[in-house]
Short mmCIF file of C-alpha atoms in Angstrom, two decimals:
data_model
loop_
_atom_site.label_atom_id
_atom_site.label_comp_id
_atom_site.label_asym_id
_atom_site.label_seq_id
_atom_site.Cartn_x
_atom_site.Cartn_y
_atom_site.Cartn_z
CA UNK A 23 18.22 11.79 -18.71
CA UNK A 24 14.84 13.89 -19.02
CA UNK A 25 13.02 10.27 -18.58
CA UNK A 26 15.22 9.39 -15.35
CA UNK A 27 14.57 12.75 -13.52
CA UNK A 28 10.70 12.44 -15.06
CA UNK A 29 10.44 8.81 -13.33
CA UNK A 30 12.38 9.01 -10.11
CA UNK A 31 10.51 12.62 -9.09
CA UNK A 32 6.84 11.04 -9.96
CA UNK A 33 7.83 7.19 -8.02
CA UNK A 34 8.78 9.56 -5.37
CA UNK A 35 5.97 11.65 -5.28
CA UNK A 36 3.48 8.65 -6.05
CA UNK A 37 5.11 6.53 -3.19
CA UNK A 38 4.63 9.77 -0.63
CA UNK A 39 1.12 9.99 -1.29
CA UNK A 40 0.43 6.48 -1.05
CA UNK A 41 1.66 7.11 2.34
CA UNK A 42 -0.41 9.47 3.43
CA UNK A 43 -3.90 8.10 1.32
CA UNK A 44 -3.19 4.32 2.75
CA UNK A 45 -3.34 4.88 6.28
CA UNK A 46 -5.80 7.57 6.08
CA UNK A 47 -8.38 5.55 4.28
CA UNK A 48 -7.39 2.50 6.67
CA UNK A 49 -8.18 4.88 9.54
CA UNK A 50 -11.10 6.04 8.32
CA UNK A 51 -12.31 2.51 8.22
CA UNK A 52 -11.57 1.74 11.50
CA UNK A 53 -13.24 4.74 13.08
CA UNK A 54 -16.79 3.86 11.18
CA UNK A 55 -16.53 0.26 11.94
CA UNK A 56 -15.61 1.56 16.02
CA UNK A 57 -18.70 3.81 15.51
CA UNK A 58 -20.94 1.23 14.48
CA UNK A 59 -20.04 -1.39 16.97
CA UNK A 60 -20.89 1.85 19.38
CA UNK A 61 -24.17 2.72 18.32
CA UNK A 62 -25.34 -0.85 18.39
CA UNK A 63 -23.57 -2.26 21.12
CA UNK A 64 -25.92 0.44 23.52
CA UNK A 65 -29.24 -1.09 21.25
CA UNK A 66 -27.74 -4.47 22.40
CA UNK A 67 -27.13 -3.43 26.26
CA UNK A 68 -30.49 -1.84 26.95
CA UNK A 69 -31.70 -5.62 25.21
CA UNK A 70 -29.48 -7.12 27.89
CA UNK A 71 -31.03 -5.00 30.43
CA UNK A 72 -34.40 -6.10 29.58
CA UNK A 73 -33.83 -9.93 29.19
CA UNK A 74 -31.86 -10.02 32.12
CA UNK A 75 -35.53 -8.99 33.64
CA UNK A 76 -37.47 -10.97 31.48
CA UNK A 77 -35.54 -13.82 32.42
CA UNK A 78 -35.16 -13.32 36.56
CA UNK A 79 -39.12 -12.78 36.35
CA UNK A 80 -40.11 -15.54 33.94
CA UNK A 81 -42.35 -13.42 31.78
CA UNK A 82 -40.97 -13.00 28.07
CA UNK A 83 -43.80 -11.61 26.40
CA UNK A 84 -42.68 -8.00 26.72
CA UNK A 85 -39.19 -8.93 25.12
CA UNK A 86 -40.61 -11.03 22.55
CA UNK A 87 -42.70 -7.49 21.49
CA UNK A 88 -39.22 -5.66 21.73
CA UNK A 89 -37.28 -7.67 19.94
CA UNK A 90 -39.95 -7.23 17.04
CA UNK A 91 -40.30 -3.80 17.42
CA UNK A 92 -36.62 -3.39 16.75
CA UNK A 93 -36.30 -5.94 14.21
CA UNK A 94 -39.30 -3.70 11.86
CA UNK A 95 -37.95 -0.68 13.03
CA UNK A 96 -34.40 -1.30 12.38
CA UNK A 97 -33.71 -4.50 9.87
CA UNK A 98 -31.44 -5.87 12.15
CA UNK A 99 -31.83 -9.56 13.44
CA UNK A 100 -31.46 -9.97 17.01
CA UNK A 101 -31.80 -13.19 18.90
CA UNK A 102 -31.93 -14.13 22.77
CA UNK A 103 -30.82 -17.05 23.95
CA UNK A 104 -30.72 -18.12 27.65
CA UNK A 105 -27.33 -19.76 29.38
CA UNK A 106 -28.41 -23.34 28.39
CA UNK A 107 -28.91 -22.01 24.84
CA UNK A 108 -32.39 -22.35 24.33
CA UNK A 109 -34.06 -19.45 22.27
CA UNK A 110 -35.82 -16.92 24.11
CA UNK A 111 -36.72 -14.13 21.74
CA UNK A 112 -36.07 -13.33 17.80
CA UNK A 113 -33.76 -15.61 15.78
CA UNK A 114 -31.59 -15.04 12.43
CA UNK A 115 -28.43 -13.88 14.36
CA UNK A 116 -26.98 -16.63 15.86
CA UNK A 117 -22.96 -17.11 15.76
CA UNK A 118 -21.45 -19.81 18.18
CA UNK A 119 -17.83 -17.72 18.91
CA UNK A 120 -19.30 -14.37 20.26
CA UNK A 121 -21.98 -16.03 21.51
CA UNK A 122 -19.75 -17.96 23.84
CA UNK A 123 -17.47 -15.06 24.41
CA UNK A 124 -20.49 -13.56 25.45
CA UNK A 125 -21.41 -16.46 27.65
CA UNK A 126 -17.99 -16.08 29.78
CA UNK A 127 -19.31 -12.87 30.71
CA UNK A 128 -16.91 -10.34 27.63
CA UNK A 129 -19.11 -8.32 25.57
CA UNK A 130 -18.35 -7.81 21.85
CA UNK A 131 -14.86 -5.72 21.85
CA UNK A 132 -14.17 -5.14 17.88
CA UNK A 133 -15.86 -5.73 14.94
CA UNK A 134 -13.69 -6.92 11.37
CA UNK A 135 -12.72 -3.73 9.61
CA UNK A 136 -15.29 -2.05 7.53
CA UNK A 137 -14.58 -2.22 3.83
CA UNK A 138 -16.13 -0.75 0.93
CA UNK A 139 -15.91 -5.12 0.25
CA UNK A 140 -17.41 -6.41 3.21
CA UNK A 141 -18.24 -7.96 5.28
CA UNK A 142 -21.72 -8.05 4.94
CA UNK A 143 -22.96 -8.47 8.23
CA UNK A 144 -21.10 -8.61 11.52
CA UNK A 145 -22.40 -10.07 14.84
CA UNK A 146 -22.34 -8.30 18.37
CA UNK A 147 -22.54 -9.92 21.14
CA UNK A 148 -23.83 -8.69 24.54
CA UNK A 149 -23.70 -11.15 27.79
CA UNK A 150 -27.04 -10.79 29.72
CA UNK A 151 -26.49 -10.01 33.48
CA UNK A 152 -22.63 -9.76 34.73
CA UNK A 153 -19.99 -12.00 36.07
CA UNK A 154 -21.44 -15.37 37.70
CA UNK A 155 -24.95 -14.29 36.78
CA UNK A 156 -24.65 -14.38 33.13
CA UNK A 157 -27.76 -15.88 32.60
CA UNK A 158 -27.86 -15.39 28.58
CA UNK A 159 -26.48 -13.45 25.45
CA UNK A 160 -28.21 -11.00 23.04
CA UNK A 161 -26.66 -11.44 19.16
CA UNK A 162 -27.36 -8.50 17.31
CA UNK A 163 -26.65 -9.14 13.06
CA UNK A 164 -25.90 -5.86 11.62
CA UNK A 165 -25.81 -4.86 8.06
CA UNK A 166 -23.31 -2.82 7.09
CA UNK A 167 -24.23 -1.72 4.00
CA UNK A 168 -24.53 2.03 4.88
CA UNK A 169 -21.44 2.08 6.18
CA UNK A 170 -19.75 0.54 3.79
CA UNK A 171 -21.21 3.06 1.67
CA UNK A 172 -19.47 5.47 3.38
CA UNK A 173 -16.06 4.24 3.75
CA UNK A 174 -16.48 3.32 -0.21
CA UNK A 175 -16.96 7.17 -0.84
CA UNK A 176 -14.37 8.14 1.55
CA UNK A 177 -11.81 5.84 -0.20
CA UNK A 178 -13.35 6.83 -3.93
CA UNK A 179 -12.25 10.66 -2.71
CA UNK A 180 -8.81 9.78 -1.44
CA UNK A 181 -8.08 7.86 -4.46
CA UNK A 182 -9.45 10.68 -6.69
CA UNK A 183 -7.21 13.30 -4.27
CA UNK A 184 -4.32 10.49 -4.82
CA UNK A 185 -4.94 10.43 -8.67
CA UNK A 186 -4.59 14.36 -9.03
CA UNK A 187 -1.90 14.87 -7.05
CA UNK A 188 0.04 12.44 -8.79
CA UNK A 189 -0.99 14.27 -11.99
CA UNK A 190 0.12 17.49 -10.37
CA UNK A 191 3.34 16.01 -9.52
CA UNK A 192 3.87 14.56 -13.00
CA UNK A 193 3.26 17.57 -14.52
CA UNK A 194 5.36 19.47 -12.25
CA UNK A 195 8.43 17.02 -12.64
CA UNK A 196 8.32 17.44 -16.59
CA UNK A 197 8.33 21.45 -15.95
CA UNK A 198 11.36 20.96 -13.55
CA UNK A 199 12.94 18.30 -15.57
CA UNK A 200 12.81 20.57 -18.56
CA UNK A 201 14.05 23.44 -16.62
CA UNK A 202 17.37 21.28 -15.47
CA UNK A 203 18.06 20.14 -18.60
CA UNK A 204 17.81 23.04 -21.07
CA UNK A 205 21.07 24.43 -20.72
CA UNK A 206 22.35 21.03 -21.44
CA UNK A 207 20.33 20.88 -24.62
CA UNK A 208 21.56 24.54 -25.48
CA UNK A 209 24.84 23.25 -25.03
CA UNK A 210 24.72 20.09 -27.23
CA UNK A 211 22.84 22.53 -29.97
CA UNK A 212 26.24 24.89 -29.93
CA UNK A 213 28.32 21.94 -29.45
CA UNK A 214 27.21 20.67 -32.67
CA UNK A 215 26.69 24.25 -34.31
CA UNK A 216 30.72 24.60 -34.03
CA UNK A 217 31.57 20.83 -35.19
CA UNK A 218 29.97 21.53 -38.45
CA UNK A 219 31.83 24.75 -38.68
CA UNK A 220 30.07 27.62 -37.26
CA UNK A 221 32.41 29.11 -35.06
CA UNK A 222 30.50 32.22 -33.94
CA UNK A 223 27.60 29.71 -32.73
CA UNK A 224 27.04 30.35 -28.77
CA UNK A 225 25.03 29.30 -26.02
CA UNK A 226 21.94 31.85 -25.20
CA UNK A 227 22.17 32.98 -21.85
CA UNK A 228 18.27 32.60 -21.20
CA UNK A 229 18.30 32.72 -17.17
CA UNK A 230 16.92 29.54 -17.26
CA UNK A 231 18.41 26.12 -15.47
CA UNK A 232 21.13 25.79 -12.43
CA UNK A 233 23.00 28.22 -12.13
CA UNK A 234 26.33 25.49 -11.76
CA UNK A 235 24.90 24.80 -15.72
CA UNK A 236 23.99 28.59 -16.13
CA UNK A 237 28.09 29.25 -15.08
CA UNK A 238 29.27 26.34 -17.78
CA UNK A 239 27.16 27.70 -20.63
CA UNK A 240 28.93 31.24 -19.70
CA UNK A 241 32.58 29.42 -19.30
CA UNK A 242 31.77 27.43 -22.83
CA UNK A 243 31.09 30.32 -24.34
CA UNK A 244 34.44 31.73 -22.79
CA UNK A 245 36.05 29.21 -23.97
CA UNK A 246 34.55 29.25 -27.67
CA UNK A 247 35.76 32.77 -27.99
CA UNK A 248 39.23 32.04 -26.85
CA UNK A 249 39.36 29.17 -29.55
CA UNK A 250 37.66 31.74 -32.31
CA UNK A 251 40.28 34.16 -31.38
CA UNK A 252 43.18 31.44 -31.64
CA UNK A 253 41.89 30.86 -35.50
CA UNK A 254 41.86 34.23 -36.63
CA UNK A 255 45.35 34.41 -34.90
CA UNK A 256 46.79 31.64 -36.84
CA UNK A 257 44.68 32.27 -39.68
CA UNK A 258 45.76 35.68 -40.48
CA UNK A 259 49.43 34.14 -39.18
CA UNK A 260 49.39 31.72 -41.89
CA UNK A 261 48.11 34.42 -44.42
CA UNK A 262 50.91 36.73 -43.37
CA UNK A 263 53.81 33.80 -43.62
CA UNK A 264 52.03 33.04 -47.45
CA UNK A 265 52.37 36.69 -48.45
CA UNK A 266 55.77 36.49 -47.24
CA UNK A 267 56.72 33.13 -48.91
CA UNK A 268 55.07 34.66 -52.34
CA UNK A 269 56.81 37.91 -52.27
CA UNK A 270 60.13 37.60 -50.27
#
């Protein structure tokens, strides 16, 4: 019985904080991988914003340098193509489904989720000009190692959080398993006390248990006196009824 009360209280308390650690390392996920596709989708419109120019005017020079510039100063691979899909600037990012989402005019919405796992890379997509004048697409190729990073330290702390509190738990259910069940053990040490013949063995009234199991140890013990009492009686009965027999 002390192993059934020690396993149902820690699956319970185990499955409760999976509950709670599950969905909020999930979330946490999702909010880095929203706040990544945030900071670089504005990189990746002010891009758009400048090859849209570059483009109307002819002259690419200017976003050949920026694409550079952000390529050393970043380490991300960007690459502008025009609507026909001829390169016009950096290279290394190219990905044909957001780059045609991108053509239809839809800029890069969600990312996959962000796990300590992967992916390694994800690809944002920015259309350049708007509606009928989409005249290109930026691709952006963004490592995600430092946020992966993250989420992996975020998840390591839940987990450790998830670890102790199951430990908590576990040691708390043996404590409270213990505390049900020591009346009962009281009990079956009387129990057996009388059946090998000590009839003045009782339960110790230690405050400790239920108090339903506290009120049977007091009514066993009740009910070992009234049994004691019924031996002497017929004891001393059946010594009296002897005497008599012996000396009449």
């Amino acid at each position: 019985m002390h192993l059934r009360i020690l396993t149902v209280y820690t699956v319970l308390i185990a499955c409760l904080v999976a509950a709670l650690a599950v969905p909020f390392a999930r979330s946490y996920s999702s909010h880095r991988t929203g706040q990544l596709l945030l900071e670089r989708r504005a990189d990746a419109t002010r891009l758009a914003e400048l090859a849209d120019q570059a483009i109307r005017d002819g002259y690419t020079t200017g976003l050949v340098q920026e694409v550079s510039r952000y390529h050393r100063l970043y380490g991300t691979a960007v690459e502008i193509r025009g609507r026909d899909g001829e390169r016009v600037a950096g290279g290394g990012a190219w990905e044909r489904e957001p780059a045609e989402r991108a053509l239809s005019g839809r800029t890069t919405g969600s990312l996959p989720l962000v796990t300590p796992f992967g992916p390694g890379s994800v690809v944002i997509a920015e259309p350049v000009g708007r509606d009928a004048q989409v005249s290109g697409v930026v691709l952006m190729r963004v490592a995600t190692a430092t946020a992966r990073r993250e989420v992996a330290f975020v998840w390591a702390a839940v987990a450790g959080g998830s670890l102790i509190a199951v430990a908590c738990a576990l040691i708390a259910a043996r404590r409270l398993a213990r505390w049900i069940l020591r009346p009962v053990t009281e009990l079956d040490l009387t129990t057996r006390a009388i059946a090998e013949g000590r009839m003045d063995a009782r339960v110790r009234d230690g405050g400790h248990g239920p108090a339903e199991l506290r009120l049977l140890e007091r009514r066993f013990n009740a009910m070992a006196d009234a049994v004691s009492t019924a031996l002497e009686r017929q004891r001393a009965f059946v010594a009296d009824a002897s005497h008599e027999l012996r000396t009449p």
